[in-house]
XYZ file of C-alpha atoms in Angstrom:
399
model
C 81.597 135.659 171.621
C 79.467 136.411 174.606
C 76.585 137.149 172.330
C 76.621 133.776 171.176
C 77.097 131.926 174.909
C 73.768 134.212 175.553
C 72.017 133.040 172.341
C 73.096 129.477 172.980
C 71.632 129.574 176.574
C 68.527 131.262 175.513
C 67.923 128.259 172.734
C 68.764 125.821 175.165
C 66.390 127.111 177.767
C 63.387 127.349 174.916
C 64.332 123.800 174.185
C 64.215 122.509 177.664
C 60.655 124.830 178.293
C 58.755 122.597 174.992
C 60.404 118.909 176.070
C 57.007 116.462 175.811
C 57.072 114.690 178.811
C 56.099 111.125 177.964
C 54.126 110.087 181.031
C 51.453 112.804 180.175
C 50.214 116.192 181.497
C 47.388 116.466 184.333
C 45.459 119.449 183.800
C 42.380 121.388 186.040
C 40.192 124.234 186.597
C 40.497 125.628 190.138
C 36.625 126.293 189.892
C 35.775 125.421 193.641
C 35.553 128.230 196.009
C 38.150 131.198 196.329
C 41.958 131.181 197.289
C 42.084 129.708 200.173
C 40.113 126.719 198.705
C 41.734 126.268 195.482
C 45.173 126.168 197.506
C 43.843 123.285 199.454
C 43.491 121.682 195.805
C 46.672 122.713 194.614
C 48.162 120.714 197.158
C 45.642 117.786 196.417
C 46.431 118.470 192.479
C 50.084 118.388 193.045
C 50.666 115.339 194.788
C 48.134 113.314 192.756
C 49.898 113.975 189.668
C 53.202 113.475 191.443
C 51.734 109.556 192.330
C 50.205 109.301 188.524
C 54.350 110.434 187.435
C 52.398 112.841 184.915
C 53.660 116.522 184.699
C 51.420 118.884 186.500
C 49.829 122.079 184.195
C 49.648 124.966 186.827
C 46.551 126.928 186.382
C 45.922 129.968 186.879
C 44.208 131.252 190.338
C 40.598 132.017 189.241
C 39.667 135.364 191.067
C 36.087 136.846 191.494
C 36.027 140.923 191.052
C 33.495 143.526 191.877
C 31.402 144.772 189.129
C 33.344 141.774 186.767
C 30.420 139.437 185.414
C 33.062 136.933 184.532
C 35.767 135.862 186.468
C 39.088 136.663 186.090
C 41.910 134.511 185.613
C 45.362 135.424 187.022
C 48.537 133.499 186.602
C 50.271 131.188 188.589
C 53.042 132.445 189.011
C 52.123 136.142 189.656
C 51.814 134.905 193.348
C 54.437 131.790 193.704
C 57.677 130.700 192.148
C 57.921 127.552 189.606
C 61.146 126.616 190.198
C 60.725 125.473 193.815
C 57.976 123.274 193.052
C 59.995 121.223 190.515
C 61.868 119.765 193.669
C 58.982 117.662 194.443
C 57.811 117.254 190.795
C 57.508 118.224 187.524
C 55.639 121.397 186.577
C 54.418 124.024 183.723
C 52.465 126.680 184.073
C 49.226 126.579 181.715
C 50.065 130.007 179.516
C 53.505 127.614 178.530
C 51.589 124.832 177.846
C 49.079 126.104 175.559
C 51.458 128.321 174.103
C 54.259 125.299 173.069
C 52.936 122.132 173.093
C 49.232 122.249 173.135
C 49.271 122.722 169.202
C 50.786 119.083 168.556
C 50.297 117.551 171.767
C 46.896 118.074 172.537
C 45.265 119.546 168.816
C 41.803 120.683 169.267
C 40.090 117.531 167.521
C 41.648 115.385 171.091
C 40.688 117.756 173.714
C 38.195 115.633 175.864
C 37.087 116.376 179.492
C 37.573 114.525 182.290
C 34.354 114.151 185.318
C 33.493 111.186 187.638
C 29.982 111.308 186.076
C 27.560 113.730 184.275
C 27.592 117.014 184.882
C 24.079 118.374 184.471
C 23.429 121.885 182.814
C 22.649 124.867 184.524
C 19.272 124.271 183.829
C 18.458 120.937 185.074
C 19.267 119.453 181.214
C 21.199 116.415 180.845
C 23.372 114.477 178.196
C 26.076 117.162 177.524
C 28.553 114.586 179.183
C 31.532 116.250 181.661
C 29.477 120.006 180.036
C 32.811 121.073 180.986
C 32.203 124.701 180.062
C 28.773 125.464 181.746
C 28.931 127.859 184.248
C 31.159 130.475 186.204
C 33.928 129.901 186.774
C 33.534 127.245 184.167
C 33.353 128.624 181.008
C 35.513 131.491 181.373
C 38.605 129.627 182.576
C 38.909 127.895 179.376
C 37.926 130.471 177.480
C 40.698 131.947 178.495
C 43.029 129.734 177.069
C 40.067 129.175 173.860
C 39.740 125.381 174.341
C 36.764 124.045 173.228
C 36.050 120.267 173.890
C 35.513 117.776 171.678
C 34.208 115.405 173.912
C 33.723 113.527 177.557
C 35.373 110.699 179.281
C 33.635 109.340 182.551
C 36.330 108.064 185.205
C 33.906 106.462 187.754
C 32.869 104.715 189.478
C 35.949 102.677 189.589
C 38.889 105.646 189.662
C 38.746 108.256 192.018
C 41.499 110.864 193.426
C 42.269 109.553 196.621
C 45.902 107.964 195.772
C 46.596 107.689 199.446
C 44.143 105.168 200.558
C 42.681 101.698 198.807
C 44.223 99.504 196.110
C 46.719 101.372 194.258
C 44.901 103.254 192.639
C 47.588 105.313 191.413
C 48.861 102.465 189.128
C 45.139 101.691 188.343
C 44.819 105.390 186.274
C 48.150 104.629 184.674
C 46.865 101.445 183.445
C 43.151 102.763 181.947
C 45.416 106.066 180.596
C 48.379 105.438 179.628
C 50.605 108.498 178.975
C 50.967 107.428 175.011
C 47.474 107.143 174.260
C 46.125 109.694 176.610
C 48.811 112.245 177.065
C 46.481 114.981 178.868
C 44.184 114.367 181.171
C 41.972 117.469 181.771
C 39.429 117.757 184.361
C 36.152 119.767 184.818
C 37.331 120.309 188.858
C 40.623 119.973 191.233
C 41.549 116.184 191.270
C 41.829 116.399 194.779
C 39.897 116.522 197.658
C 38.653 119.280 200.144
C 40.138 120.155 202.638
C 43.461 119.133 201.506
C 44.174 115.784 203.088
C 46.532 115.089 205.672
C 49.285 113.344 203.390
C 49.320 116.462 201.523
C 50.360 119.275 203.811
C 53.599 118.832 203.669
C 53.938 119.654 200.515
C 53.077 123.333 201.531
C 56.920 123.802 202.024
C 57.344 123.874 198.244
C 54.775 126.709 197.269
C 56.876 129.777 198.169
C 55.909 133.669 197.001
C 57.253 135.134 193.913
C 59.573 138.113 194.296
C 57.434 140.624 193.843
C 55.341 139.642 197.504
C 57.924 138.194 198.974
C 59.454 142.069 198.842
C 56.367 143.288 199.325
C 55.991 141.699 203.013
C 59.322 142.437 203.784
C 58.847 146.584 202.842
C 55.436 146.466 204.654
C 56.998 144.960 207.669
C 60.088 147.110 208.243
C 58.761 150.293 207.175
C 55.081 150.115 208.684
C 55.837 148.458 211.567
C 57.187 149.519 215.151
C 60.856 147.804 215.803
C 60.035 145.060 217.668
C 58.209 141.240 217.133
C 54.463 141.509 216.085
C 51.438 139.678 216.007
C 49.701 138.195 213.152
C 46.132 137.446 212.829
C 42.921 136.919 210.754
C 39.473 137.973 211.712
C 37.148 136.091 209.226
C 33.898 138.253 209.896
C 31.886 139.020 206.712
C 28.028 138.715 206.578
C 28.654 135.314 203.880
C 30.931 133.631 207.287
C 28.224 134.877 209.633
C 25.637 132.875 207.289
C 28.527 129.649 207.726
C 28.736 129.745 210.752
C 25.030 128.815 211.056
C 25.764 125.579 210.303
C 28.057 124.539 212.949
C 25.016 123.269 215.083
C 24.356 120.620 212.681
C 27.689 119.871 211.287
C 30.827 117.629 213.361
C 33.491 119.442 210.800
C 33.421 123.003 208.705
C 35.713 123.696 205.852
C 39.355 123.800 207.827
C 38.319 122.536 210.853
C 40.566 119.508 211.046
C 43.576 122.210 210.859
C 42.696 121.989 214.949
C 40.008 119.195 215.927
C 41.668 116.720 213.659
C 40.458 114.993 210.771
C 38.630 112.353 213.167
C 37.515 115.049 216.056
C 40.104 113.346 218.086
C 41.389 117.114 219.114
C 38.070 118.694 220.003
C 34.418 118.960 218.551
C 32.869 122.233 216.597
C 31.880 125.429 218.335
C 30.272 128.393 217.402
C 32.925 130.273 219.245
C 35.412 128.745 217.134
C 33.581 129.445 214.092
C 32.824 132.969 215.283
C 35.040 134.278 218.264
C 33.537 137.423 219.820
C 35.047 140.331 221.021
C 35.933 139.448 224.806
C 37.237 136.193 223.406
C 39.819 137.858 220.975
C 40.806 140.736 223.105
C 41.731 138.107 225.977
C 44.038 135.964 223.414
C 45.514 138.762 222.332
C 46.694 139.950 226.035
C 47.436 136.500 227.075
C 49.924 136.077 223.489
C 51.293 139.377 224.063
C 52.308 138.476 227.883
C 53.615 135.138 226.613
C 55.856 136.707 223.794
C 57.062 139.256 226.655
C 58.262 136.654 229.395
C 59.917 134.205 226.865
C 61.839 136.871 224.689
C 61.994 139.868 227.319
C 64.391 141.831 224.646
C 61.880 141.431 221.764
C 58.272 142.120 222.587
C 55.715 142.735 220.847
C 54.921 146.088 219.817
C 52.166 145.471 217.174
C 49.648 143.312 215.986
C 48.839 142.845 212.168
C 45.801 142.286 211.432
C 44.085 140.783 207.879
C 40.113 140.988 207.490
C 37.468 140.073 204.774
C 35.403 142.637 206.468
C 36.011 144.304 210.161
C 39.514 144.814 211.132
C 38.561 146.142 214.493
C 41.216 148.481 214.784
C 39.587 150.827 216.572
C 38.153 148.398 219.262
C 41.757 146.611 219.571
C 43.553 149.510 219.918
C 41.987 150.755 222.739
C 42.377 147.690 224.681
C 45.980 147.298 224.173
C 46.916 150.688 224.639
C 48.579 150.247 227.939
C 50.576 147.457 226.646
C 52.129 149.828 223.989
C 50.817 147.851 221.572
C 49.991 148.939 218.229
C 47.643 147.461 215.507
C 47.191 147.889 212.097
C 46.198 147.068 208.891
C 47.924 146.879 205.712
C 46.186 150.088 203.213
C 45.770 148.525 199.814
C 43.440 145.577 201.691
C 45.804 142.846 199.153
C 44.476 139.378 200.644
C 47.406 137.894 199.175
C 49.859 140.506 200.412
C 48.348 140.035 203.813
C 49.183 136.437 203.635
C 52.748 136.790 203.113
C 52.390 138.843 206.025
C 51.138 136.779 208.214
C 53.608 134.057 207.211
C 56.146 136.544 209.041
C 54.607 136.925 211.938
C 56.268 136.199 215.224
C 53.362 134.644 215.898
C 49.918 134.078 214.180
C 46.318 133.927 215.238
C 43.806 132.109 213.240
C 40.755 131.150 212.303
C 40.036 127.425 212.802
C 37.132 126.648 210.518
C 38.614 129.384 207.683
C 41.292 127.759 204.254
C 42.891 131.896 204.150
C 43.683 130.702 208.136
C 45.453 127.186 206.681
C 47.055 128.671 204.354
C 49.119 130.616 206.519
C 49.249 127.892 209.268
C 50.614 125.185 206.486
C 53.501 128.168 205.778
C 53.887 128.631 209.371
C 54.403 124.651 210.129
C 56.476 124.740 206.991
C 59.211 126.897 208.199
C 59.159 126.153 211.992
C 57.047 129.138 213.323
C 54.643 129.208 216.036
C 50.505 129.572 215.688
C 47.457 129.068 217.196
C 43.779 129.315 216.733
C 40.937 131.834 218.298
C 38.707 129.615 220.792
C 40.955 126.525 220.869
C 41.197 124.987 222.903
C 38.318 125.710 224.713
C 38.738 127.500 227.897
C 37.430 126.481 231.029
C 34.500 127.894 232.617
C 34.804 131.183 234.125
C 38.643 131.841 233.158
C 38.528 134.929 232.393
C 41.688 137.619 232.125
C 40.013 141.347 232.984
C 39.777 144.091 230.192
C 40.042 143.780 227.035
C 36.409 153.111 211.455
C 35.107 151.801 208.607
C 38.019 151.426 206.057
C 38.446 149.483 202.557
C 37.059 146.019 202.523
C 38.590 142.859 200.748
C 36.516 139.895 200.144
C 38.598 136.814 201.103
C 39.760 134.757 198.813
């Protein structure tokens, strides 16, 4: 008898995974940028196909490796849960779509690419329409998944992804593709913008870790950690960010910086400093957060400071200067960027860089569930404030 309750369950959950959803499926390669940026377009992703009512296809995070030629494509939900996300909207992960409905839904002969305009070759060339599959991350991201594309469909100039703003242009998609006649809708890039617009953070609170890091942060934490609240922050200082940072001169906003100078400057206007703290700069913040923490929660202070690095931890350097506050700092071993994250999301409090998506991603989970962060540099101090004092190990690239 139980048998059969278990095989009836298991039929009805395979019949509920392969239900055609008759709005339509939107569908995207993540192929701008690493992690932190293709997050940002999640977010965009997610809430434009929640405005088009179409049934978003999660793709998988596309991941650059050392020594890997091609990149590498890693599931969605090897780092975050589906289920959650279904209470904003409806979801499926790409290996479930291709798997179940792809066959009859979208055969081969109907698979055409989605692009504002032409997208020229790698060489210069022109006329291969969307040329969907040119390029890394490109080609291997559907390769992945072997769709080839039968053809191109041009969107602009009069649809565009910006459902917020202008003349409903939501309903304006849904009218030039209907669900019936066009039931996916795959594009060469994120439909979304970057950085993720301000209508769209919220819906941060719905992307939460799977199991798997969730535990992770939670071992890491109790059994690497002194007893006691801790610190969390992000030094963004590999050679490719040094090279960024070059162009805050000329530049009013960089990559995340509306995450603290608002999306109109109205908070504050680019520095290098911000782009780029130094040494004195981060040792002071640290003292001054540490002596915060200590006079608001006298029975919890903080006894160490976690720290998550594309390329100098400076664990040497910060230990010595907070040695006399009985401070420890470390690193997590394995250099995981995304482990690190879910780290930082624990944090009593969190440190970050302005200018840097790996920074907002953790600041959008922070804001999400009420806990407290800041930025290195921000706001500016005054002029002469200044607070008295202040090993090579594996590398991650950030993602």
């Amino acid at each position: 008898m139980y048998r059969l309750v278990g095989l009836l369950l298991a039929f009805l959950t395979f019949a509920h995974s392969i239900t055609v959803d008759e709005h339509g499926y939107i569908m995207y390669c993540p192929c701008m940028g690493r992690f932190g940026n293709q997050a940002d377009h999640f977010l965009g992703s997610f809430g434009f196909a929640k405005a088009l009512n179409r049934t978003l296809v999660l793709p998988p995070w596309v991941e650059y490796r050392k020594g890997e030629v091609r990149s590498i494509q890693v599931p969605f939900d090897t780092y975050f849960q589906v289920g959650p996300l279904q209470a904003f909207h409806r979801v499926i992960t790409m290996e479930n779509f291709m798997k179940t409905l792809a066959p009859s839904l979208w055969p081969p002969a109907e698979r055409i690419s989605f692009c504002y305009t032409e997208r020229m070759g790698l060489d210069g060339s022109t006329g291969h329409g969307c040329n969907a599959k040119s390029g890394n991350p490109f080609g291997p991201f559907w390769d992945t998944f072997e769709v080839e594309f039968a053809g191109s469909e041009f969107f602009g100039p009069k649809l565009n992804y910006d459902i917020h703003h202008g003349d409903s242009m939501a309903r304006r998609w849904s009218e030039r593709y209907p669900g019936a006649k066009w039931p996916v809708l795959a594009f060469t890039g994120a439909p979304a913008a970057f950085p993720v617009q301000q209508e769209n953070l919220l819906l941060h609170r719905y992307l939460r870790w799977s199991v798997k890091y969730e535990t992770g942060a939670k071992q890491f934490i109790r059994d690497s950690l002194p007893r006691g609240a801790f610190i969390g922050v992000h030094l963004r200082n590999g050679i490719d960010w040094v090279r960024a940072c070059e162009h805050v001169k000329e530049s009013s906003n960089l990559f995340s910086s509306p995450q603290c100078l608002g999306y109109r400057n109205e908070h504050g206007q680019l520095t290098a400093e911000l782009c780029m703290p130094g040494r004195d700069t981060i040792i002071r913040q640290l003292k001054r957060q540490i002596k915060l923490h200590r006079e608001a929660a006298p029975d919890n202070p903080i006894r160490a400071v976690f720290v998550a690095s594309d390329s100098n931890h400076m664990l040497g350097e910060l230990n010595d200067a907070l040695k006399r506050m009985d401070v420890t700092v470390v690193r997590h071993p394995d250099g995981n960027p995304h482990l690190d994250l879910a780290i930082l999301g624990r944090a009593n409090h969190f440190i970050g860089n302005c200018i840097s998506s790996y920074s907002a991603f953790v600041k959008r989970e922070r804001d999400a569930n009420g806990f407290p962060s800041s930025f290195w540099a921000f706001p500016p101090e005054k002029p002469g404030a200044k607070v008295k004092g202040g090993g090579s190990s594996p590398q991650h690239e950030e993602l």
